[in-house]
Short mmCIF file of C-alpha atoms and ligand atoms in Angstrom, two decimals:
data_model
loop_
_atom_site.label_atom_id
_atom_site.label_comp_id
_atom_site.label_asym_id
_atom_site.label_seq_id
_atom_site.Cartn_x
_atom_site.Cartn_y
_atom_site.Cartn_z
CA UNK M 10 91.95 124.01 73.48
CA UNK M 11 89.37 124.51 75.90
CA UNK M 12 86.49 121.61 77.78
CA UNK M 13 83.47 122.85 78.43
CA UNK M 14 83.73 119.95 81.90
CA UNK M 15 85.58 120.05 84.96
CA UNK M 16 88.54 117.98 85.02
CA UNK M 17 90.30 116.24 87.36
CA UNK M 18 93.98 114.90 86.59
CA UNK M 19 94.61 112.22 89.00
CA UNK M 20 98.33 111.45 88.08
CA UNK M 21 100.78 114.19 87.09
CA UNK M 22 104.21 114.01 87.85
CA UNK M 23 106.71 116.35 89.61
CA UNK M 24 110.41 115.83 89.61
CA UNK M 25 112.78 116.77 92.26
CA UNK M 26 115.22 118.47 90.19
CA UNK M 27 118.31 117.50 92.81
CA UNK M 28 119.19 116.78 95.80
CA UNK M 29 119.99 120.06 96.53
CA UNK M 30 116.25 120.56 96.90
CA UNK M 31 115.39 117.94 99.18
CA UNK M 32 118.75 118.95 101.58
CA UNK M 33 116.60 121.93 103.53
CA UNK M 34 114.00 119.20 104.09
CA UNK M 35 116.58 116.35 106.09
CA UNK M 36 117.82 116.46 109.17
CA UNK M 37 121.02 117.53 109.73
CA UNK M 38 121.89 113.52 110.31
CA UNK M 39 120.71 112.90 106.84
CA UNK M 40 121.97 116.27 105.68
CA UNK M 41 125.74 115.46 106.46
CA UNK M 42 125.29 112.09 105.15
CA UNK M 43 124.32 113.33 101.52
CA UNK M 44 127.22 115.78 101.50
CA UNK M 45 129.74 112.81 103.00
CA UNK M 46 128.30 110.30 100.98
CA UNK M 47 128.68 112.57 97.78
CA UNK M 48 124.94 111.48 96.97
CA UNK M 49 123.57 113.39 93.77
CA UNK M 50 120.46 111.99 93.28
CA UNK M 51 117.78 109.24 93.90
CA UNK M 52 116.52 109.60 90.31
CA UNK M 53 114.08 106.84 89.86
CA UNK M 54 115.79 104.25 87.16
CA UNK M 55 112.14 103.33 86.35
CA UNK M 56 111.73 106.75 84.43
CA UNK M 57 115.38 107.36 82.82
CA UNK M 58 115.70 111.15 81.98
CA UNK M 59 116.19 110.56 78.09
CA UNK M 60 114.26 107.93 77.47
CA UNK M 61 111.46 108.89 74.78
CA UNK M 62 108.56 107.77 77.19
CA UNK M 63 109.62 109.63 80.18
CA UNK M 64 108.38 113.12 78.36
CA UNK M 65 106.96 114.18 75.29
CA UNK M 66 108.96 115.87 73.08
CA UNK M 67 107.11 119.19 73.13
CA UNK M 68 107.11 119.27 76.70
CA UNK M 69 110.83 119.36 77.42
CA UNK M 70 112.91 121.98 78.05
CA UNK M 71 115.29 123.84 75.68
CA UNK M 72 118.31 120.97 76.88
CA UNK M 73 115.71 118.54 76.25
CA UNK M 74 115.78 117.83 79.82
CA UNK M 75 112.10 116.68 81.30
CA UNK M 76 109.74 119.51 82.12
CA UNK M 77 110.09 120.20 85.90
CA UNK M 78 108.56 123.68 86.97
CA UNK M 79 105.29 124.60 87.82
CA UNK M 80 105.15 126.67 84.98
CA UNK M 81 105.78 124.15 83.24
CA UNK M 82 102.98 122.02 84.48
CA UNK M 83 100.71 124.91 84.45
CA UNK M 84 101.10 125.71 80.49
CA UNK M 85 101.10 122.27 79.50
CA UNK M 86 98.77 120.80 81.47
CA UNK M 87 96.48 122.48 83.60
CA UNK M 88 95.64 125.65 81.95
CA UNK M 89 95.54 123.63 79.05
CA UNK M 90 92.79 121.63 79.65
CA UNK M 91 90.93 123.43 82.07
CA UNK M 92 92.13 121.02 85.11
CA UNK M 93 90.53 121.79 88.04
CA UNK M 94 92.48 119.75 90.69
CA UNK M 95 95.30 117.40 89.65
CA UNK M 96 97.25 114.94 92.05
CA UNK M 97 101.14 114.62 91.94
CA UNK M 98 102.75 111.66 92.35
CA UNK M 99 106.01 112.19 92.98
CA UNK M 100 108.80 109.68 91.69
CA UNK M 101 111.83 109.31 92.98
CA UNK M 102 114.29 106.77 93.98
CA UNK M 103 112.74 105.95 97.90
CA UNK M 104 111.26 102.43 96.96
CA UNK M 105 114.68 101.62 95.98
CA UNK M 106 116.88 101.69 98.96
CA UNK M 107 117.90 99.31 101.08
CA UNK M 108 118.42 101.03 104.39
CA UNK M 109 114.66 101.80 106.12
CA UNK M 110 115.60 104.87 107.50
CA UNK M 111 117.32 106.41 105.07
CA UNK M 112 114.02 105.49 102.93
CA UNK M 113 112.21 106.63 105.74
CA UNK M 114 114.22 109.88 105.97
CA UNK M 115 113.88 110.26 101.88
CA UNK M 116 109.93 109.79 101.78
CA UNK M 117 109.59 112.49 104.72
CA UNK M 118 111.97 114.93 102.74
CA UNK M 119 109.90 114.19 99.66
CA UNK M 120 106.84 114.84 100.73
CA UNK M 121 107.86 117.97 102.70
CA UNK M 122 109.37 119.07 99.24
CA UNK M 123 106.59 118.49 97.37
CA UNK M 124 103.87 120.26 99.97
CA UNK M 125 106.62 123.54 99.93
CA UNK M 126 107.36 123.97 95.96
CA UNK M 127 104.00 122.93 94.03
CA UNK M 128 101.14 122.24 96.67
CA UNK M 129 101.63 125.69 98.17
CA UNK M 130 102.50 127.31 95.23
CA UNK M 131 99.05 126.89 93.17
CA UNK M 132 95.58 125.60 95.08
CA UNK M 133 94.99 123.31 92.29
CA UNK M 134 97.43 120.84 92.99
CA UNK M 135 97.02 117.72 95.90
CA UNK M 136 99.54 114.93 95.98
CA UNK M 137 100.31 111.74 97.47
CA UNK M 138 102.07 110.75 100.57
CA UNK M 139 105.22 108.17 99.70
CA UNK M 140 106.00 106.04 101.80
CA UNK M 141 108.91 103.61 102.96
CA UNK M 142 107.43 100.51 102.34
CA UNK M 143 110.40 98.99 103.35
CA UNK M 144 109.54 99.09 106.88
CA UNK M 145 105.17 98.78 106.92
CA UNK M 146 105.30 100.43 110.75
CA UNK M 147 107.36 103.73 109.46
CA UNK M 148 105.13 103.91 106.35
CA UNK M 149 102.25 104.33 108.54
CA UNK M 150 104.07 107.00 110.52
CA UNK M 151 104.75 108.60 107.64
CA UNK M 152 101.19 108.23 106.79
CA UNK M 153 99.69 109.82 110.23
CA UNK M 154 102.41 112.44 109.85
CA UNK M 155 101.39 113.79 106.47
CA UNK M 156 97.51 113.22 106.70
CA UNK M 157 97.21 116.19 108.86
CA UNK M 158 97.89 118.34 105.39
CA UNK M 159 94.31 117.19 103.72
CA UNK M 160 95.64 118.38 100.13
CA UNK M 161 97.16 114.52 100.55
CA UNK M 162 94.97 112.62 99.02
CA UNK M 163 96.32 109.31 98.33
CA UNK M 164 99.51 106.56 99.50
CA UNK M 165 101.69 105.71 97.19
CA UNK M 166 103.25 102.63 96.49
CA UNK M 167 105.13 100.82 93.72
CA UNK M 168 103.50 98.14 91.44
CA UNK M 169 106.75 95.68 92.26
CA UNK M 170 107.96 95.93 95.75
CA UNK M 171 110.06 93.35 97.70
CA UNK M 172 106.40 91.47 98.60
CA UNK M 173 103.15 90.72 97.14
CA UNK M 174 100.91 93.46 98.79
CA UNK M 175 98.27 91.45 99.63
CA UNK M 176 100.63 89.99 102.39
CA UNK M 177 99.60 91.11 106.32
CA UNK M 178 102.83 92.52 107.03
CA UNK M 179 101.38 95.51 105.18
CA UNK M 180 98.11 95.47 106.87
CA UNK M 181 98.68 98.27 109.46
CA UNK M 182 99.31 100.58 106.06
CA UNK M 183 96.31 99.81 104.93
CA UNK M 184 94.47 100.52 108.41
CA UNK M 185 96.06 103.55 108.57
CA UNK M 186 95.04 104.37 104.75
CA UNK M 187 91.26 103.79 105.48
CA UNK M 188 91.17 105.46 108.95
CA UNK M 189 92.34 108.84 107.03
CA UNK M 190 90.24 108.26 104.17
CA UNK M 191 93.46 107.64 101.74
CA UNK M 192 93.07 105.37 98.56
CA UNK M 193 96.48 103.28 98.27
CA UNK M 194 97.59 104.25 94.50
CA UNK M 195 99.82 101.97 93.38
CA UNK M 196 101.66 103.27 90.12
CA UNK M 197 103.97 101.66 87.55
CA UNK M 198 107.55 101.08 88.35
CA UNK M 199 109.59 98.77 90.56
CA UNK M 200 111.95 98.88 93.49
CA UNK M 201 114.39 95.74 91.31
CA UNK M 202 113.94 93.28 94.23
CA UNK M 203 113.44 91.28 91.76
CA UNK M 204 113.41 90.57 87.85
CA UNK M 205 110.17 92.51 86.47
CA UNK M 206 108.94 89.53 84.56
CA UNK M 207 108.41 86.14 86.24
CA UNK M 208 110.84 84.71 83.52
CA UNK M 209 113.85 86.80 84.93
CA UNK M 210 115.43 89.97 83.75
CA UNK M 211 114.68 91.28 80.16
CA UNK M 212 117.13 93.36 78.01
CA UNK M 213 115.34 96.43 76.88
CA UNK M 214 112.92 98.87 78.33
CA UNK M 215 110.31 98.24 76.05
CA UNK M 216 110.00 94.64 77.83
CA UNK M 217 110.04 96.38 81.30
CA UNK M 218 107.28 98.50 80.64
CA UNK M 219 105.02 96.34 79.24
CA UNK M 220 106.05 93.86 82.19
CA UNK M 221 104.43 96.35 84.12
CA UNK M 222 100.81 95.06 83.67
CA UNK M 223 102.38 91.93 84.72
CA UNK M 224 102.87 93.47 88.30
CA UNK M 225 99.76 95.42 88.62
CA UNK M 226 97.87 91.70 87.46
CA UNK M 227 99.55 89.50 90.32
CA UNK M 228 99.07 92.66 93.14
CA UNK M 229 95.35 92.40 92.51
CA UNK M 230 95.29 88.89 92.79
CA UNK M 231 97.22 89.10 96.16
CA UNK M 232 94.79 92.38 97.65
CA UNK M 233 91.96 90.05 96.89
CA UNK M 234 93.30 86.22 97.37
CA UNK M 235 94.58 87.51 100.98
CA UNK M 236 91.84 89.29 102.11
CA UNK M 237 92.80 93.06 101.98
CA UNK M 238 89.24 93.75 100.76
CA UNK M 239 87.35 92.05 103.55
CA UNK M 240 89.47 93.15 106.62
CA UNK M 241 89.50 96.85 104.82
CA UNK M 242 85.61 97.41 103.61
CA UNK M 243 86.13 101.22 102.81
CA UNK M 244 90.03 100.48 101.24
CA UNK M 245 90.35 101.89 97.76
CA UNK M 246 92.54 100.62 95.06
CA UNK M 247 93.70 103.11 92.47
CA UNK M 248 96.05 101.65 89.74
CA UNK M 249 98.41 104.72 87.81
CA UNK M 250 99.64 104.01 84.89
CA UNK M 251 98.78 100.45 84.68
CA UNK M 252 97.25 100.57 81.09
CA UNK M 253 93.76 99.07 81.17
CA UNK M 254 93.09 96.82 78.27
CA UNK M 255 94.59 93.66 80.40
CA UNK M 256 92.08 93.89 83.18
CA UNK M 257 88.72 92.68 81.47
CA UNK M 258 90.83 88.94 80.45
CA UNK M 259 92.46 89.09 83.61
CA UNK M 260 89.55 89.09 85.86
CA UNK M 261 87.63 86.34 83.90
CA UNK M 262 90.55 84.28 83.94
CA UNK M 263 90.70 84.91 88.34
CA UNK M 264 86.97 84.84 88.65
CA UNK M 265 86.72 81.42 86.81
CA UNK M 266 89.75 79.28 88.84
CA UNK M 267 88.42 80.92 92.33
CA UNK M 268 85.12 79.54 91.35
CA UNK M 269 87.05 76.17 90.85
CA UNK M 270 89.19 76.52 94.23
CA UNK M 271 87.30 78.87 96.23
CA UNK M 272 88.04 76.13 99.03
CA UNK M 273 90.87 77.57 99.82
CA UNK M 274 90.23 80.96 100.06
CA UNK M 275 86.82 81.01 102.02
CA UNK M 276 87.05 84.57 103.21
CA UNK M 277 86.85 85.46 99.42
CA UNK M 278 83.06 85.26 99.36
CA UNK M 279 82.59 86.47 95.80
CA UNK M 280 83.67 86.24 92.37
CA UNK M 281 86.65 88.70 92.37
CA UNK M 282 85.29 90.56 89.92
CA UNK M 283 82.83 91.95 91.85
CA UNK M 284 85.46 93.03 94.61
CA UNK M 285 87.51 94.29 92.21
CA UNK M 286 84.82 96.69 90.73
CA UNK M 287 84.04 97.83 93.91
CA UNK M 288 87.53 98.67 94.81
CA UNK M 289 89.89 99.24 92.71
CA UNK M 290 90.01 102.03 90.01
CA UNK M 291 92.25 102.69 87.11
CA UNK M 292 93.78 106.30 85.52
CA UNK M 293 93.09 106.08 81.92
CA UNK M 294 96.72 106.60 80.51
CA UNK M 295 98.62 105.43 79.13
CA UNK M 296 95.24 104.13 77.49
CA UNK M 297 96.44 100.76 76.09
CA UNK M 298 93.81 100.12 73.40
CA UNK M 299 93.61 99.90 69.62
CA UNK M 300 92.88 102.63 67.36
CA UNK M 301 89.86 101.24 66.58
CA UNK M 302 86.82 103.04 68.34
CA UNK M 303 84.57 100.37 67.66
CA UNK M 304 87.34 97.95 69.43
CA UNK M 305 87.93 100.20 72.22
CA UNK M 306 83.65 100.37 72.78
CA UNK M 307 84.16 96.66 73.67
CA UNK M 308 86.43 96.98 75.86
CA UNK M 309 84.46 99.28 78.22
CA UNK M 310 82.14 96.84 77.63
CA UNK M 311 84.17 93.90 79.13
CA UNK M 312 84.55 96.44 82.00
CA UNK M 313 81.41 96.28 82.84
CA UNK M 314 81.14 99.01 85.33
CA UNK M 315 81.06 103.08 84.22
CA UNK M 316 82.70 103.68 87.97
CA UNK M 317 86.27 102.15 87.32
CA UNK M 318 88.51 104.91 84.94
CA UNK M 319 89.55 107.80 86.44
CA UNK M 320 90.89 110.80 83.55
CA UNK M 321 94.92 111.35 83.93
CA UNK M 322 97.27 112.92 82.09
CA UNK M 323 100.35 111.38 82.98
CA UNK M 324 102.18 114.60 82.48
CA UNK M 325 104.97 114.66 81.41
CA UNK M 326 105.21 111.09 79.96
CA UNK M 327 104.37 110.58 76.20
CA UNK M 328 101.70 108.62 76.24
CA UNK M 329 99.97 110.31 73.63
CA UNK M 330 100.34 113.35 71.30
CA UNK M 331 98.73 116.85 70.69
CA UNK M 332 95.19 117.54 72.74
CA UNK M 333 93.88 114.29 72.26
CA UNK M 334 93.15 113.46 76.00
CA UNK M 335 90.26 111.38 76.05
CA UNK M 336 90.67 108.24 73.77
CA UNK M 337 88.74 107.85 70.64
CA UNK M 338 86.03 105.28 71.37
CA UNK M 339 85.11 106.27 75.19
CA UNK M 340 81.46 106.13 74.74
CA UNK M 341 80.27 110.28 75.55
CA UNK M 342 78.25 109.43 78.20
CA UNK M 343 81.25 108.29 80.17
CA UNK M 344 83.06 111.19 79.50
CA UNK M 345 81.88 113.52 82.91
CA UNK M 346 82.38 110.09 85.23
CA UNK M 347 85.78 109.56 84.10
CA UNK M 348 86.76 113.19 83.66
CA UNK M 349 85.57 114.14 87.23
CA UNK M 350 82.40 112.19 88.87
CA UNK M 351 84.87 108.75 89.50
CA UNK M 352 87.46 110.93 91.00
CA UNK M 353 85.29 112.53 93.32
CA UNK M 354 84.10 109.15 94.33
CA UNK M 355 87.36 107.64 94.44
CA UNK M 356 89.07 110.38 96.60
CA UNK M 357 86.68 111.79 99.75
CA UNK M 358 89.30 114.33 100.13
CA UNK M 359 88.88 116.17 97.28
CA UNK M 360 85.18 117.29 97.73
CA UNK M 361 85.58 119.18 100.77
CA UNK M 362 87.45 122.24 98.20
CA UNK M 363 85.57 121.07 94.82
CA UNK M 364 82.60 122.97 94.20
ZN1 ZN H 9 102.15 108.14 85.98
#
């Protein structure tokens, strides 16, 4: 299948296949520590290999393992639909650790890894930086380190951390963010500081991954309750893989109790919704909604903004089946803004090689 549009994929996912790959990337402190250690992998636990969601089942390889080459990517995604540009977001196990430097030694190696095999291999691809949140002043080293490479387009950060992200200890991230012209994606999956629901831990994945919007709904609360949005003006917000039917209910329920205890939060000058339009964007899988076009008209509707979805494929996770990339029910005259105009506006980077 062919679109007659340009497209714009802003979350596709690339896998480092070992740690094998990452070892010519460490230094040879970090180096000798994986090969003491006997470390095999960082493999996020968010995304286990066999779990059904983690890839669909035509896009795995002949073990069954999750696809993981660029020619991979290339045949089922981006020649596929005709993407012009498509951001990786790499995940891996970074968020988790405990140490900062290793973290901060693992993010560097990542993103060094990810610039050598798939941003230099085809001129399509951009990716975001990942950072070790762990430590706020080596994720912005991290930051001013990679930013020099302007096919990064984005910081990446987990929906659960060890802190709501609102909080100032993360400020200087978000200085550096804006100063480079970086949105701060923040994309589904936790670093298990604590329980992914607010209840404690569940027992099956099914609960964790719908506990996600949970996450993503208490990390807006905090960018905006906190301030992020005044101190920041130009700070962008991009939510991956977040789902998007919660936000609409969400954001009347914030915007109606601020209006009751504004008081409190001065420096919040208007109804969240409004700053949340403004600033934060969502990637449109895995789209959330019913089957029901009519249904899922409302729900842009309740949006109401055309600027806020972004088109992603979430390759390689199953979030839906055969070509069907655009939900049913996205009104067609939204189609261009979310397939490409939103991007564009989203991330300044990627207009200086877009034509
Ligand atoms: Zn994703």
């Amino acid at each position: 299948m062919t679109v007659s549009w340009s497209t714009i994929d802003c979350d596709v996912h690339v896998n480092v296949p070992s740690m094998k790959a990452l070892l010519p990337h460490l230094d040879q402190y970090w180096r000798d520590s994986v090969v003491d250690r006997g470390m095999n992998s960082l493999d996020s636990i968010s995304y286990p290999p066999n779990a059904p969601l983690t890839a669909r089942p035509d896009w795995r390889g002949r073990a069954g393992e999750p696809p993981n080459t660029l020619d991979m990517l290339r045949s089922h995604a981006l020649d596929r639909w005709n993407i012009d540009i498509a951001i990786c977001n790499c995940l891996y196990g970074v968020q988790l650790l405990y140490s900062e430097d290793m973290a901060a030694a693992f993010a560097k190696a990542v993103n060094d890894w990810v610039a050598a095999e798939w941003l230099d291999r085809d001129a399509r691809l951009r990716a975001s930086i990942v950072v070790p949140m762990q430590n706020p002043d080596y994720a912005v080293a991290e930051i001013e380190r990679c930013a020099k490479d302007r096919r990064f387009v984005q910081v990446l950060v987990l929906a659960m951390g060890e802190a709501p992200l609102g909080r100032r200890q993360y400020w200087p991230v978000y200085a550096a963010a804006e100063r480079h012209g970086l949105p701060l994606g923040l994309h589904a999956g936790s670093s298990y500081r604590h329980p992914v629901t607010s209840l404690g831990w569940p027992s099956w994945y099914v609960e964790d991954y719908c506990a996600q919007s949970q996450g993503f709904q208490s990390q807006v609360a905090s960018l905006v309750c906190e301030g992020v949005f005044v101190k920041f003006p130009k700070l962008r917000v991009v939510l991956l893989e977040s789902g998007v039917t919660w936000l609409p209910a969400f954001l009347w329920r914030l915007s109606k109790f601020w209006r009751g205890v504004r008081l409190e939060v001065p420096w919040v000058d208007r109804s969240p919704l409004e700053i949340v339009r403004e600033h934060v964007r969502l990637t449109i899988q895995p789209f959330d909604g019913p089957d029901d076009p009519s249904a899922v008209a409302r729900l842009i509707d309740h949006m109401q903004s055309d600027d806020m979805l972004l088109f992603s494929s979430d390759f390689p996770h199953w979030q839906f089946d055969g070509d069907d990339i655009m939900p049913v029910g996205i009104p067609e005259r939204l189609h261009g803004r979310i397939r490409r105009d939103n991007a564009l506006a989203t991330y300044g980077r990627l207009t200086e090689t877009l034509v």
